[in-house]
Each structure stands twice: as structure tokens, then as C-alpha cells.
mmCIF file of C-alpha atoms and ligand atoms in Angstrom:
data_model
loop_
_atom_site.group_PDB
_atom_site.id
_atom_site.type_symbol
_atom_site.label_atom_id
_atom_site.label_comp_id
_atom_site.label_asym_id
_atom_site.label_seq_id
_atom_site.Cartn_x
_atom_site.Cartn_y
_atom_site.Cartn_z
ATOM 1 C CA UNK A 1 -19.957 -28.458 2.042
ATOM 2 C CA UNK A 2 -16.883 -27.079 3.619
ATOM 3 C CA UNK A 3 -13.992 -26.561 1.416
ATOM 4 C CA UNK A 4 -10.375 -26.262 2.705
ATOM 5 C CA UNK A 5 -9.192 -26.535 -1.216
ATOM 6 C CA UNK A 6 -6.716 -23.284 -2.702
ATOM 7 C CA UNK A 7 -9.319 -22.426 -5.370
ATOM 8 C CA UNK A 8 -12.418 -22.623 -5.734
ATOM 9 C CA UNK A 9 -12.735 -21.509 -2.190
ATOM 10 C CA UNK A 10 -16.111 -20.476 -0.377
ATOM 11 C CA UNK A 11 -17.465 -16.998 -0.510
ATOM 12 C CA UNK A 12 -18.788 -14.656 1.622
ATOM 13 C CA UNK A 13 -22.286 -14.423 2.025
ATOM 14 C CA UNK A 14 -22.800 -10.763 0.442
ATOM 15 C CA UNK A 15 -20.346 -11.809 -2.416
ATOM 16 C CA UNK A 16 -22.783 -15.157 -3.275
ATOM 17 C CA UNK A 17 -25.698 -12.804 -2.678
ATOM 18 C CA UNK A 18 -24.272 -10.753 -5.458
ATOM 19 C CA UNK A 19 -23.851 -13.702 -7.591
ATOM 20 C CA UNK A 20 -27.315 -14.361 -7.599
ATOM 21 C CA UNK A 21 -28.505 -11.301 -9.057
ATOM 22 C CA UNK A 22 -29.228 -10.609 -13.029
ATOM 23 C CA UNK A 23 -25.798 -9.752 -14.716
ATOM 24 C CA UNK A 24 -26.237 -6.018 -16.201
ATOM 25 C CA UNK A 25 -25.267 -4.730 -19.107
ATOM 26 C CA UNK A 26 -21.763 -3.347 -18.854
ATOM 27 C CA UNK A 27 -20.775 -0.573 -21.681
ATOM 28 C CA UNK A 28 -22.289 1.757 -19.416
ATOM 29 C CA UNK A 29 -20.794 4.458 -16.740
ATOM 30 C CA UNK A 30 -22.060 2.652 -13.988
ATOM 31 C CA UNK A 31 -20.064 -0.109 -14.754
ATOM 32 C CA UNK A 32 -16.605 2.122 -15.571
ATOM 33 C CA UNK A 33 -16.740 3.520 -12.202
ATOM 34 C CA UNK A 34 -17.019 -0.041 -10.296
ATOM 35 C CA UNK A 35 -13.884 -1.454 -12.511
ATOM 36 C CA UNK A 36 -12.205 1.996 -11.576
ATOM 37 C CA UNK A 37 -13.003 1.610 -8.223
ATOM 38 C CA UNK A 38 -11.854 -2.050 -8.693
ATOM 39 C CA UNK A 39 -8.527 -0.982 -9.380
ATOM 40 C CA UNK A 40 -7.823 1.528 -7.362
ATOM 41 C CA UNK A 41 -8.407 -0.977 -4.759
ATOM 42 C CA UNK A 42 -6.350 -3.566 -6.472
ATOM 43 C CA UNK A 43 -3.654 -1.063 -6.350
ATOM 44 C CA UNK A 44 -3.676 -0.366 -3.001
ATOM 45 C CA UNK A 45 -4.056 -3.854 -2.083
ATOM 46 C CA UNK A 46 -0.746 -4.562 -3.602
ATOM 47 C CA UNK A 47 1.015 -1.522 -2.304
ATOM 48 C CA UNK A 48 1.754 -1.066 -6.169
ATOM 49 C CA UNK A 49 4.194 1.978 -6.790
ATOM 50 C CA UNK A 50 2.928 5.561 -7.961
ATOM 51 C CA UNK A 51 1.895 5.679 -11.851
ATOM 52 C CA UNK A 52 0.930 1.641 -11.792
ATOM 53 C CA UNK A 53 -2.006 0.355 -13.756
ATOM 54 C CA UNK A 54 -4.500 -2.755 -13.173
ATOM 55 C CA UNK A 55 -5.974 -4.640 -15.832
ATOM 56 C CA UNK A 56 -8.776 -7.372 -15.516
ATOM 57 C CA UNK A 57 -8.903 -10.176 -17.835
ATOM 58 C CA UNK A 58 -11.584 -12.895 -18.635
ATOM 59 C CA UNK A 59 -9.561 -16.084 -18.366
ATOM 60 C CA UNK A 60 -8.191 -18.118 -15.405
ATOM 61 C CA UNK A 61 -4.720 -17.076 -14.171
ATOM 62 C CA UNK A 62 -2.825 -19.234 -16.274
ATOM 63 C CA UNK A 63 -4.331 -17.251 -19.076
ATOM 64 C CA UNK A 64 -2.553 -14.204 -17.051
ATOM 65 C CA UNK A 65 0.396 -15.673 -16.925
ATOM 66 C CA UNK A 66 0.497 -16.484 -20.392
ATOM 67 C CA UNK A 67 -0.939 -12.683 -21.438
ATOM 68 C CA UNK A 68 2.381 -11.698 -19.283
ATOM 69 C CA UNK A 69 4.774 -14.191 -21.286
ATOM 70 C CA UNK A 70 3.669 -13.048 -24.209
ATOM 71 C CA UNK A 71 3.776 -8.834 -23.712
ATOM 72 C CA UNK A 72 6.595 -8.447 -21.308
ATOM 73 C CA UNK A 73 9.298 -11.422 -23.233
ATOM 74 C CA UNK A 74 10.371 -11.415 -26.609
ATOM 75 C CA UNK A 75 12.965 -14.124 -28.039
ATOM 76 C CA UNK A 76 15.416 -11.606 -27.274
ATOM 77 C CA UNK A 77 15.095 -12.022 -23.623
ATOM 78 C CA UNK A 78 16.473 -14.486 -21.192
ATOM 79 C CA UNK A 79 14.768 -15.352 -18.143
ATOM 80 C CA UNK A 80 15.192 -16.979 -15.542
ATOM 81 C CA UNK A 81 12.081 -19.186 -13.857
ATOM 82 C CA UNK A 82 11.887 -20.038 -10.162
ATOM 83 C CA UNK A 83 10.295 -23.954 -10.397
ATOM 84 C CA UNK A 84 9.653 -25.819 -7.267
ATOM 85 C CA UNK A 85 6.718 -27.428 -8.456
ATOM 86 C CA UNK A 86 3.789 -27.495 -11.140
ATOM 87 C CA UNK A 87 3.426 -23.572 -11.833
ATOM 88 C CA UNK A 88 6.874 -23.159 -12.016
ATOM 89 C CA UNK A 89 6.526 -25.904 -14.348
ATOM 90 C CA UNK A 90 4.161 -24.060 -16.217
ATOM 91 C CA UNK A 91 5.995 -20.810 -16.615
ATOM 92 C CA UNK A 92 8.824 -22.703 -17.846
ATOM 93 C CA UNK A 93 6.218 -24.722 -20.585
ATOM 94 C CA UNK A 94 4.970 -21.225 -21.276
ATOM 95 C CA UNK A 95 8.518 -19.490 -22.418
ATOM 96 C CA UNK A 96 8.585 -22.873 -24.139
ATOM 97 C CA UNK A 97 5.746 -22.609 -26.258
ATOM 98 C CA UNK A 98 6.561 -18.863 -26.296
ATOM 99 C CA UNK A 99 10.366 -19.015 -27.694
ATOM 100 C CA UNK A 100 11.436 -17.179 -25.203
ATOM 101 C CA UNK A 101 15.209 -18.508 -24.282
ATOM 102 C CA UNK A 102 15.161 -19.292 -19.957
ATOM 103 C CA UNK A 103 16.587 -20.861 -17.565
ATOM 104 C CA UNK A 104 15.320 -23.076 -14.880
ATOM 105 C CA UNK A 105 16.366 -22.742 -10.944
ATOM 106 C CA UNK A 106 14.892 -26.321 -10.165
ATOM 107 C CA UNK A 107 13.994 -26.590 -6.414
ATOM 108 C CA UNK A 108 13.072 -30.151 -4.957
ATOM 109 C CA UNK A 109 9.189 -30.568 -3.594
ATOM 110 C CA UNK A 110 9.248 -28.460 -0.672
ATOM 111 C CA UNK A 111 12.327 -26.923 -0.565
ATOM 112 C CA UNK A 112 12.848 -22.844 -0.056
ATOM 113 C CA UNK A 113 14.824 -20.703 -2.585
ATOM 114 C CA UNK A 114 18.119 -19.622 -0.698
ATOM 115 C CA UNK A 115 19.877 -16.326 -1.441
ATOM 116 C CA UNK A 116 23.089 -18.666 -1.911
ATOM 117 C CA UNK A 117 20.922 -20.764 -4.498
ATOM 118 C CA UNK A 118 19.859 -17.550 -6.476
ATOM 119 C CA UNK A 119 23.370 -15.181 -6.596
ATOM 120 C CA UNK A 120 24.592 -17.979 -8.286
ATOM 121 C CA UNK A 121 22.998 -16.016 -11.495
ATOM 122 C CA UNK A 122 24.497 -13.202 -10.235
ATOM 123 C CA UNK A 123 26.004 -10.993 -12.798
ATOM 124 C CA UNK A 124 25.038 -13.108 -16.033
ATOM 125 C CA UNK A 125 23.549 -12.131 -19.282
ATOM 126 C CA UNK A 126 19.514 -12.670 -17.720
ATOM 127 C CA UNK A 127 16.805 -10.170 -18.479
ATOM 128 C CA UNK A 128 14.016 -11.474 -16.610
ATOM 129 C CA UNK A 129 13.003 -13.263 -13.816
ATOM 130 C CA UNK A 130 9.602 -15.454 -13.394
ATOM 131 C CA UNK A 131 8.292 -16.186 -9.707
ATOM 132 C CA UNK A 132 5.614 -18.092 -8.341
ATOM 133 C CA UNK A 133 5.492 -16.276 -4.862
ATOM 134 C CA UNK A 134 3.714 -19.326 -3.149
ATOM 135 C CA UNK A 135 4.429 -22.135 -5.583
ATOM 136 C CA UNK A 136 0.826 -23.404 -4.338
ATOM 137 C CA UNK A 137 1.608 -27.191 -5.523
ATOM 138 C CA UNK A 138 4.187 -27.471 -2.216
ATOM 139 C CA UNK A 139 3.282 -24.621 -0.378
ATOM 140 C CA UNK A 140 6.365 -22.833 -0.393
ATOM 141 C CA UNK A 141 6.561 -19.655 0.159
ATOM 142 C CA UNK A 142 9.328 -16.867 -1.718
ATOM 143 C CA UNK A 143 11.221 -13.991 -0.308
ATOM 144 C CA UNK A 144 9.876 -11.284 -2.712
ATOM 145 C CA UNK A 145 11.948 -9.064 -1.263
ATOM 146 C CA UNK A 146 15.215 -10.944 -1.408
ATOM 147 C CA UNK A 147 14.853 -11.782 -5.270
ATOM 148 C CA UNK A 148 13.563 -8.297 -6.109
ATOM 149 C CA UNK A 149 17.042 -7.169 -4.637
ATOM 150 C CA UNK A 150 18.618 -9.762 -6.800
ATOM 151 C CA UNK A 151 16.222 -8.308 -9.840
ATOM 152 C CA UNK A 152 17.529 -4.767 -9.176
ATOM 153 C CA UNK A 153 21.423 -5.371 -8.888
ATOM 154 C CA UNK A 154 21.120 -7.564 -12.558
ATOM 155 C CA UNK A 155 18.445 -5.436 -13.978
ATOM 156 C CA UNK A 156 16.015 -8.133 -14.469
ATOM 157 C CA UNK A 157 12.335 -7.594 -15.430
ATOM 158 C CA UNK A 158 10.369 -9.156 -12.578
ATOM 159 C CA UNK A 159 7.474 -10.845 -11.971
ATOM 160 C CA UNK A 160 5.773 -11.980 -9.755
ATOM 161 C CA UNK A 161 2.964 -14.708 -9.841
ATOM 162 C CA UNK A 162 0.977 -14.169 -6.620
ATOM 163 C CA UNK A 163 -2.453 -16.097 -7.616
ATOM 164 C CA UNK A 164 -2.209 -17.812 -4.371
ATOM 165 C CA UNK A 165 -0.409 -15.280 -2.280
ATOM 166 C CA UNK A 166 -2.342 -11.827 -2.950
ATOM 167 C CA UNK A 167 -4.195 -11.519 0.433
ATOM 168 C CA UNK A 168 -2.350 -13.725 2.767
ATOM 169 C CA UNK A 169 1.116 -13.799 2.819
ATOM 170 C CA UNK A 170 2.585 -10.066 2.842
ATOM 171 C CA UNK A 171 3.716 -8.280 -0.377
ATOM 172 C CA UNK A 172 4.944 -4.895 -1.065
ATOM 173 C CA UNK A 173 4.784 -4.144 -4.961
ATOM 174 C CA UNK A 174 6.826 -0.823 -4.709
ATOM 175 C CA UNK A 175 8.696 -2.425 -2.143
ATOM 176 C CA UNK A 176 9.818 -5.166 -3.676
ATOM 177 C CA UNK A 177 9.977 -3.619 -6.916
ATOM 178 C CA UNK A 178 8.303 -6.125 -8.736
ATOM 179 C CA UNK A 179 7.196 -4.971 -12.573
ATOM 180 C CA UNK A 180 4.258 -7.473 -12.805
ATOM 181 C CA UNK A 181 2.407 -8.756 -10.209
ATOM 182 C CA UNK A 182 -0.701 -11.144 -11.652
ATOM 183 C CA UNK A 183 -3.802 -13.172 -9.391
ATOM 184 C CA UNK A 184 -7.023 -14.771 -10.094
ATOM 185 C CA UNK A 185 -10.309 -14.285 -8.411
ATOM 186 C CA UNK A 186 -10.927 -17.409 -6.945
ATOM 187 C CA UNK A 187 -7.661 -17.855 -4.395
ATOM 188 C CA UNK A 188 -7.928 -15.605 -1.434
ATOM 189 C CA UNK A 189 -10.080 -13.099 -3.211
ATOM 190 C CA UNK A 190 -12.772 -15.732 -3.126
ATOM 191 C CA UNK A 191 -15.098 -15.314 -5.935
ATOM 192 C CA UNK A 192 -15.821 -17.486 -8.788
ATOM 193 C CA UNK A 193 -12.813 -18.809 -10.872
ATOM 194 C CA UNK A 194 -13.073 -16.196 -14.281
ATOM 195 C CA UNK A 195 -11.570 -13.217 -14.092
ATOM 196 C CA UNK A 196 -7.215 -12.989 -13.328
ATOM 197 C CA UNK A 197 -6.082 -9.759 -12.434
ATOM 198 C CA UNK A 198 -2.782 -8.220 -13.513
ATOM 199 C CA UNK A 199 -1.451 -5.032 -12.012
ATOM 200 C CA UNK A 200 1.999 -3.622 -14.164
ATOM 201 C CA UNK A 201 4.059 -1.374 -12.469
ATOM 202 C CA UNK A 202 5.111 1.887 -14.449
ATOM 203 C CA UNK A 203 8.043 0.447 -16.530
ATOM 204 C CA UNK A 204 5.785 -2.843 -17.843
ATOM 205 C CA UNK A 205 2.957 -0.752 -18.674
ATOM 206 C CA UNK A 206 5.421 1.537 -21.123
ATOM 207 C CA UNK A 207 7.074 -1.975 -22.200
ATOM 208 C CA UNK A 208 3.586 -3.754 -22.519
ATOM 209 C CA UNK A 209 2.915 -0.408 -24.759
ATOM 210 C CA UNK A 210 5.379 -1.218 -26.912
ATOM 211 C CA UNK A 211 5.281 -4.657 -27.515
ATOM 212 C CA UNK A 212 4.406 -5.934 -30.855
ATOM 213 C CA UNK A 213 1.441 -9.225 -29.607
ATOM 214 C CA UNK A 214 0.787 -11.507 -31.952
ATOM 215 C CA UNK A 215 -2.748 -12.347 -29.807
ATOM 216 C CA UNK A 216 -5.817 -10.701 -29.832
ATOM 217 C CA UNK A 217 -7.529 -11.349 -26.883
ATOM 218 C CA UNK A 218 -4.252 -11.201 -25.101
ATOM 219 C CA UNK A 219 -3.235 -7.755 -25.928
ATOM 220 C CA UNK A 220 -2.314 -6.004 -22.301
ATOM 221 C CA UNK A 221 -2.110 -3.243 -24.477
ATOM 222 C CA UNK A 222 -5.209 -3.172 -25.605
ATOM 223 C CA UNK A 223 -6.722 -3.726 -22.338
ATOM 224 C CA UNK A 224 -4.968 -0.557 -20.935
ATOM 225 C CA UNK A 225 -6.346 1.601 -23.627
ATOM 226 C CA UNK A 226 -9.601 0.400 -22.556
ATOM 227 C CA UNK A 227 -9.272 0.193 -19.105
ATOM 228 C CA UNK A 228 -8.335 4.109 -19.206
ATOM 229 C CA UNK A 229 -12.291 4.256 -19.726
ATOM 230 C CA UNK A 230 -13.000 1.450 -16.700
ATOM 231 C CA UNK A 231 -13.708 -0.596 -19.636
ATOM 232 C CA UNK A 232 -12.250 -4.163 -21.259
ATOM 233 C CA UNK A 233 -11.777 -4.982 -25.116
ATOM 234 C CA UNK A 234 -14.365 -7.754 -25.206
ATOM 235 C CA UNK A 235 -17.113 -9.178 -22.908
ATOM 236 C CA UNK A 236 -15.908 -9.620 -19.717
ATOM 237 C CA UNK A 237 -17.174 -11.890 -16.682
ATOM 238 C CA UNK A 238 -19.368 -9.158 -15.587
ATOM 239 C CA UNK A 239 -20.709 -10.816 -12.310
ATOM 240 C CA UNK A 240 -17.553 -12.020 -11.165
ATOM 241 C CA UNK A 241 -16.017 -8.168 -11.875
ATOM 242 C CA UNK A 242 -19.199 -7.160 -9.589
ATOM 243 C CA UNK A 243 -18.600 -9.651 -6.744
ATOM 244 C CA UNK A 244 -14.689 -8.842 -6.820
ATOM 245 C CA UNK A 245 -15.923 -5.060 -6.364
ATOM 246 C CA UNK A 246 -17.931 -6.761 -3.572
ATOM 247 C CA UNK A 247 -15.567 -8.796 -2.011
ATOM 248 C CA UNK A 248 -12.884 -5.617 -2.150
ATOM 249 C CA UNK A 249 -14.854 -3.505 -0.839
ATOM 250 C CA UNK A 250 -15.615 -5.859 1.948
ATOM 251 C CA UNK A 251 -11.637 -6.200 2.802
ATOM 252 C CA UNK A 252 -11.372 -2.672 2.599
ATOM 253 C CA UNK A 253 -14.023 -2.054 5.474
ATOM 254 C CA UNK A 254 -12.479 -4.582 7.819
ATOM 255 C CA UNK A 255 -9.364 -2.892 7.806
ATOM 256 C CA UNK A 256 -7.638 -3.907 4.488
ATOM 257 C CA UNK A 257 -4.859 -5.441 2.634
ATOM 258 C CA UNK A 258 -3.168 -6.308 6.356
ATOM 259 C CA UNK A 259 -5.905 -7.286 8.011
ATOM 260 C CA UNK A 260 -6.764 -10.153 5.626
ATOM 261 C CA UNK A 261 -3.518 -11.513 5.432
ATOM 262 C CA UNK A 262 -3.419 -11.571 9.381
ATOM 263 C CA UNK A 263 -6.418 -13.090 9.253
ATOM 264 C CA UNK A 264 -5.330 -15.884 6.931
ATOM 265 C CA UNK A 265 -1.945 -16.861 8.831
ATOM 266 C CA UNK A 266 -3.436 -17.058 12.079
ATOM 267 C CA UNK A 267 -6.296 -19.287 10.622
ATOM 268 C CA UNK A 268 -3.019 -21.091 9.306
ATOM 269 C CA UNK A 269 -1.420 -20.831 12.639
ATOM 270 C CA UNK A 270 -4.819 -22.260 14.261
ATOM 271 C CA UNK A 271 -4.767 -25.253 11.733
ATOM 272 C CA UNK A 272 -0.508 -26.090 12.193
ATOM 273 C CA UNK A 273 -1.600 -25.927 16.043
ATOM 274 C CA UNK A 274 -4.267 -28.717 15.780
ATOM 275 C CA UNK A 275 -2.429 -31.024 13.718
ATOM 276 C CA UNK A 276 0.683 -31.212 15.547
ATOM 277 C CA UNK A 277 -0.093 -34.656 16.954
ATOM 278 C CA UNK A 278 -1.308 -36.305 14.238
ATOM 279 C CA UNK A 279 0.524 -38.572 11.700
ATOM 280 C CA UNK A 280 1.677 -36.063 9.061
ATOM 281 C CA UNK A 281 4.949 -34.429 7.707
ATOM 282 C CA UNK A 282 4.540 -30.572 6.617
ATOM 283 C CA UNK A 283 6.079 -30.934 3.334
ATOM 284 C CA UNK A 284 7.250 -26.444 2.833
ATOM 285 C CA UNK A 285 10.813 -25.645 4.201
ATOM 286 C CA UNK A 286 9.228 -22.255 4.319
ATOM 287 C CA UNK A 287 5.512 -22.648 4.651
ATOM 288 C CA UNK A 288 3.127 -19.948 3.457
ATOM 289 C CA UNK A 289 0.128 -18.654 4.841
ATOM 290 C CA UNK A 290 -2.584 -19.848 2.191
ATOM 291 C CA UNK A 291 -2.337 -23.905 2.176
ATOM 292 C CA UNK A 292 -0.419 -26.492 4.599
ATOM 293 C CA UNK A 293 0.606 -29.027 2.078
ATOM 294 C CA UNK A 294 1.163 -32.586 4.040
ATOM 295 C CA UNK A 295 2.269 -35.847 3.704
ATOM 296 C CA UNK A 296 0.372 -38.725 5.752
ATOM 297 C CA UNK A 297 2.934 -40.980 7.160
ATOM 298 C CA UNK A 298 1.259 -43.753 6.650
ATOM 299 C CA UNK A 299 -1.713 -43.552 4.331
ATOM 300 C CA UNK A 300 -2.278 -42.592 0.956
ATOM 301 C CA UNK A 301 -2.547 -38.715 0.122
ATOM 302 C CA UNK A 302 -5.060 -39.266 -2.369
ATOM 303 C CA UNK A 303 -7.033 -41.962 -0.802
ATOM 304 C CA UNK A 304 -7.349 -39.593 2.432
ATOM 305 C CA UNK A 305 -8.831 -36.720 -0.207
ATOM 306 C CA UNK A 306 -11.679 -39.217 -1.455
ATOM 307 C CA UNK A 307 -12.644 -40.308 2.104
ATOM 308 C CA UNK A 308 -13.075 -37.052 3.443
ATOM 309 C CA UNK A 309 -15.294 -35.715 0.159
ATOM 310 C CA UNK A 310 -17.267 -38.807 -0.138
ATOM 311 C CA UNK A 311 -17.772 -39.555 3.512
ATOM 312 C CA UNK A 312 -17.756 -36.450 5.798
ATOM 313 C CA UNK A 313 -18.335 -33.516 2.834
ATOM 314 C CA UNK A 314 -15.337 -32.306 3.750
ATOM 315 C CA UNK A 315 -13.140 -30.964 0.681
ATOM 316 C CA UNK A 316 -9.262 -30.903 1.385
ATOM 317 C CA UNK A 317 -6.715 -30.419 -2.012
ATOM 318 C CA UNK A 318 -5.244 -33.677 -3.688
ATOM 319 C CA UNK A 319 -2.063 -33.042 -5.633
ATOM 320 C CA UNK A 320 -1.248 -33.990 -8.975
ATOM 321 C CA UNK A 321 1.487 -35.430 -10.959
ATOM 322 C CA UNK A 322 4.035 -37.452 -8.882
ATOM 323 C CA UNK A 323 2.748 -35.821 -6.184
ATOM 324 C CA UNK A 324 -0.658 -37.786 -6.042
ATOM 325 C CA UNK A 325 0.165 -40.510 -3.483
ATOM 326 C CA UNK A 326 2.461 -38.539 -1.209
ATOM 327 C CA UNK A 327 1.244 -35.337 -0.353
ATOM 328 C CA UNK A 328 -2.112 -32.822 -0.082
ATOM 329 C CA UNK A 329 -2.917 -29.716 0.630
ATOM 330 C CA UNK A 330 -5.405 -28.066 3.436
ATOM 331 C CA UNK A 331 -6.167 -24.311 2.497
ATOM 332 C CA UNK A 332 -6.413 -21.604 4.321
ATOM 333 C CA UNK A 333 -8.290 -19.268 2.224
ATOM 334 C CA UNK A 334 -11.572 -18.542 1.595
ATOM 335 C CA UNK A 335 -14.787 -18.289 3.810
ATOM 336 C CA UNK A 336 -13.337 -20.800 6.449
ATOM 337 C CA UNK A 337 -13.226 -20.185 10.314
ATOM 338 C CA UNK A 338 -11.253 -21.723 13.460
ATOM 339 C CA UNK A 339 -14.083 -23.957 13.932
ATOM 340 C CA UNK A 340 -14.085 -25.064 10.842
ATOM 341 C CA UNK A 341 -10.471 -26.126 11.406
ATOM 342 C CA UNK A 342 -11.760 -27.992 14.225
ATOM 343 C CA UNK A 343 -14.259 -30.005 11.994
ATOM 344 C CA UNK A 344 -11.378 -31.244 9.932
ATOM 345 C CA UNK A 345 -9.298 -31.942 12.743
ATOM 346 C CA UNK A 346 -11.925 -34.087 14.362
ATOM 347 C CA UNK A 347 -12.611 -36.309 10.755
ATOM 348 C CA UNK A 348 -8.590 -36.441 10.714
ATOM 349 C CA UNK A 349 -8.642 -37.976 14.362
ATOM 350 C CA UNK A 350 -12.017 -40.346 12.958
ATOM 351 C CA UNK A 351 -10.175 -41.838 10.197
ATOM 352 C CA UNK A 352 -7.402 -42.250 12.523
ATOM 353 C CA UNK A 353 -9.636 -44.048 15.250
ATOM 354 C CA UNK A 354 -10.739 -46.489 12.657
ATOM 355 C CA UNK A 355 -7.032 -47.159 11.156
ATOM 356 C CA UNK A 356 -7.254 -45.099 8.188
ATOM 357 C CA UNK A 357 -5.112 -42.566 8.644
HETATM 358 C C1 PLP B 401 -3.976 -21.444 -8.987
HETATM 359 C C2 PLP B 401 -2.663 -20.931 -9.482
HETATM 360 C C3 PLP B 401 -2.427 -20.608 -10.837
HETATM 361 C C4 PLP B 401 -3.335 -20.879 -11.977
HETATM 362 O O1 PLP B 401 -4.603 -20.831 -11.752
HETATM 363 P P1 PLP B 401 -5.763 -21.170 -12.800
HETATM 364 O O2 PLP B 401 -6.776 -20.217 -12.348
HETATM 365 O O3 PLP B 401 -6.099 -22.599 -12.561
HETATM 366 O O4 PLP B 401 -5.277 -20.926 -14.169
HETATM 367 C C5 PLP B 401 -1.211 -20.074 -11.168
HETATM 368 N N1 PLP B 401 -0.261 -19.853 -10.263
HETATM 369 C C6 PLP B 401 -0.439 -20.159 -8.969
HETATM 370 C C7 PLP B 401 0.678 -19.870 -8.018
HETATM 371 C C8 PLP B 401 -1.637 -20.697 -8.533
HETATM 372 O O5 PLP B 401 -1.813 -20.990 -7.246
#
């Protein structure tokens, strides 16, 4: 199999060796002191600021993204949501279901949030402001930095939904002065889909302390208390938390946070390279490093997809919605090489040989 998909991606070989083992049990120090160890790398990672918490939670990242919703937003706020595509969709679903009031800056398929586009909030009654730093369903890639200036001057809680981009496009938590920044493990951290991770910067975790939940299981607050003992609230997926520790660790040796995100755009860089003579559009106005999303000029997006999985074992990422027909994705993230590019490339070129593509 060789998956160019955004999630589930393929693993390392010492993070599937890890997955094969027995799963231990985890109320014990041992355990504490690799979820410690997971956040303090987690921390770092993100360049979060000084005073900044991590919490891990046993649900995929929507579940994250929902646990945020629902401790950082009351129906006293007003957000605004950044939706180019499906998860911007979803965030604005969420305040939705959530009665939290918001308002949507819609962005066509593709297109890049301006600074022009985005002061036109400027100086009104918001509170918030939700982000999808690569809105994975087009590829497009945010300027943290930009709307975090935007977030200071109008005193907007923000955060930022990085599930895609933690690992290979840059981002500077203190820097950017997010409040929330939340991912998942299987994007560019490349472990088994499970766990989402959710790092609050000093002022969420006092607001997350405060907040009155009506949830359970998705009490951040809660999940701090425990965490201040390297420990979660409930069961969590204690062999993914191991292979995360695995997979950090492994970042962390090669050089870190900087390293990997190099090494994702130029494996990017390598795949933009190959395709620039054949027969497809690249959909992003500002393209980021984890997926190439494309549209075939003259064959069907979807139809492509099926060929390559059925026929050549080759797993590329179909889109969904109104997207189906027109455009898919090619990751970036994951276990995946140059050469691997090249394999791709080559069953692009076949299908195109035999008028397929
Ligand atoms: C994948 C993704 C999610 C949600 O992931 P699930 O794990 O499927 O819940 C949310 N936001 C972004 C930007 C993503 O890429």
C-alpha cells in the first residue's frame, strides 16, 4: 500500500512496531511520566508561550474541536469562523449546535484569506475568532500570524485548528498569540486516528477553568486537573498515547519541530515539481505544505481516486460534497518519500498513456 491520503497516513516503522505490542495498564507512574514527557514535547513543538498546558483527549479531532466550542464559547460570545471549505463548515455547524452567536467569513474553494477580506471586522462587537490553519478540504493555507494581529487589536479569543498543519507548515503559538491551538494524531503526527491533542495557552486554560460544561467527557477542565498528574479522566487510547510518545520522540532526535516541517514542504516541493506537465489545475491560491489538492482537466476527480486504489494500490484523497467530481487531494504527510512521489507520478503518466487521465 502506499498512501498519499491527509489522514490515516503511514507510520514509521518504530511507531507500528510499538503498535504491536500488549497495551499496559496506565494508572501507573510509568505511564504519567510518558504523557508528561508527551507534553512537554507537544509544547515545544508548538512554540506554545510560557505557563501553557497540553491536554490529550480520546476522540478524533472533531471531538477537539467540539471540546473547544464548548469550554472556550458561551452564548454570550460572538465569533467569527474562517470557512473556505468543509471544516470551516464544521466549526460553523458546531457554534450552531452549540448556540453560540458567529459569523461566517465565506471564502470560495481555493481561495486565500486577504488582510483586506478580514479588517473588514475590524473594530466590531466579535469576541472570538475560529481558524482552520490549512482548511485541508482545498488546501489552503492561513496567515496565523496576520489574523492573530487582527485577534490582538479586537481582543478576540483565538483559535486555531491546526489538525492538518501541526508539523508541516510553520506555526509559532506565542508568536502568533493564538489561545487554542488543537491536532489529531493521525495528520502529520502519523499514528493511528484516536487521540486529538489540544494545547491552551495561559489565558484559555484560566477561562477553560472557569467555564461552567454541560459535558462530561468533554470537560477541558477536568482533563487539566488530571493531566497535572500525567493522567486523563477516563480510559484513554493508551497505545496510540505510547506511539505519539514514540513518534515525538523520534521528531525530536532528527532535529525537531523545524526539521519536520522542512521535510514535509520539500517532499511537497518534490511532488508540485513532477506534476507540472501533467493535466491538472492546483486548486489553493495559497497552497500549504501537507496536501496538493487538484483538479484533472479533463477526467473525473473521483473516478481518478478509484483507479489508482483498485488498480495500482496507490491511495490518493477524494473530496467530498460538491467537491467530489472536481477536485482531490495528494498528501504530503506521513511515512512517504521522493520516490514514492515518483511512483505516483509514473501511474499519473499510465493513466494518461491509456486516455484516462
Ligand atoms: C482532519 C481534520 C479535522 C478532523 O479530523 P477528524 O479526526 O476526522 O475528526 C479537523 N480539522 C482539520 C483542518 C482537519 O484536517
Amino acid at each position: 500500500m502506499l498512501n498519499f491520503t491527509v489522514g490515516p497516513v503511514m507510520s514509521s516503522k518504530a511507531v507500528r512496531v510499538v503498535g504491536a505490542e500488549q497495551v499496559p495498564y496506565f494508572r501507573t507512574s510509568e505511564f504519567s511520566e510518558l504523557m508528561f514527557e508527551n507534553e512537554r514535547l507537544m509544547l515545544k513543538f508548538t512554540k506554545a508561550p510560557r505557563g501553557s498546558k497540553a491536554v490529550f483527549l480520546t476522540n478524533s479531532s472533531t471531538g477537539a474541536m467540539e471540546a473547544v466550542i464548548m469550554n472556550c464559547f458561551t452564548e454570550k460570545d460572538n465569533v467569527l469562523v474562517v470557512n473556505g471549505g468543509s471544516f470551516g463548515a464544521r466549526f460553523a455547524q458546531m457554534c450552531e449546535i452549540h448556540n453560540i452567536p458567529y459569523t461566517e467569513i465565506k471564502l470560495n474553494h481555493g481561495q486565500k484569506l486577504t488582510k483586506e477580506m478580514l479588517y473588514r471586522y475590524d473594530g466590531q462587537p466579535f469576541t472570538g475568532l475560529l481558524v482552520n490553519v490549512d482548511e485541508t478540504s482545498t488546501g489552503v493555507l492561513y496567515d496565523t500570524q496576520m489574523i492573530g494581529e487582527f485577534c490582538k487589536k479586537n481582543h478576540l479569543f483565538y483559535v486555531c485548528d491546526c489538525v492538518s498543519s501541526f508539523l508541516a507548515d510553520p506555526f509559532n503559538m506565542a508568536e502568533c498569540g493564538a489561545d487554542v491551538m488543537l491536532t489529531g494524531s493521525q495528520k502529520v503526527l502519523a499514528c493511528p486516528p484516536g487521540i486529538s491533542i489540544v494545547v491552551l495557552a495561559p489565558i484559555a486554560v484560566e477561562r477553560v477553568k472557569k467555564a461552567h460544561v454541560n459535558s462530561m467527557y468533554f470537560d477541558l477542565a477536568d482533563a487539566l486537573k488530571n493531566m497535572e498528574r500525567g493522567q486523563t479522566p477516563f480510559t484513554p487510547a493508551v497505545g496510540i498515547l505510547i506511539q505519539i510518545n514514540t513518534r515525538l520522540k523520534e521528531i525530536e532526535a532528527a532535529g525537531g519541530e523545524d526539521v519536520e516541517v522542512a521535510r514535509v514542504a520539500a517532499q511537497a516541493a518534490d511532488f508540485r515539481e513532477k506534476i507540472k506537465d501533467l493535466p491538472f489545475e492546483i486548486v489553493s491560491e495559497s497552497p500549504a505544505n501537507g496536501v496538493t489538492p487538484l483538479h484533472p482537466l479533463h477526467a473525473n476527480a473521483y473516478d481518478i481516486f478509484l483507479k489508482l486504489k483498485d488498480e495500482y494500490g496507490i491511495w490518493i484523497c477524494p473530496n467530498g460534497g460538491d467537491m467530489k467530481d472536481a477536485i482531490f487531494r495528494v498528501g504530503h504527510i506521513g511515512y512517504l518519500n521522493h520516490d514514492d512521489n515518483t511512483t505516483l507520478v509514473n501511474a499519473f503518466k499510465d493513466l494518461m498513456s491509456k486516455g484516462l487521465l
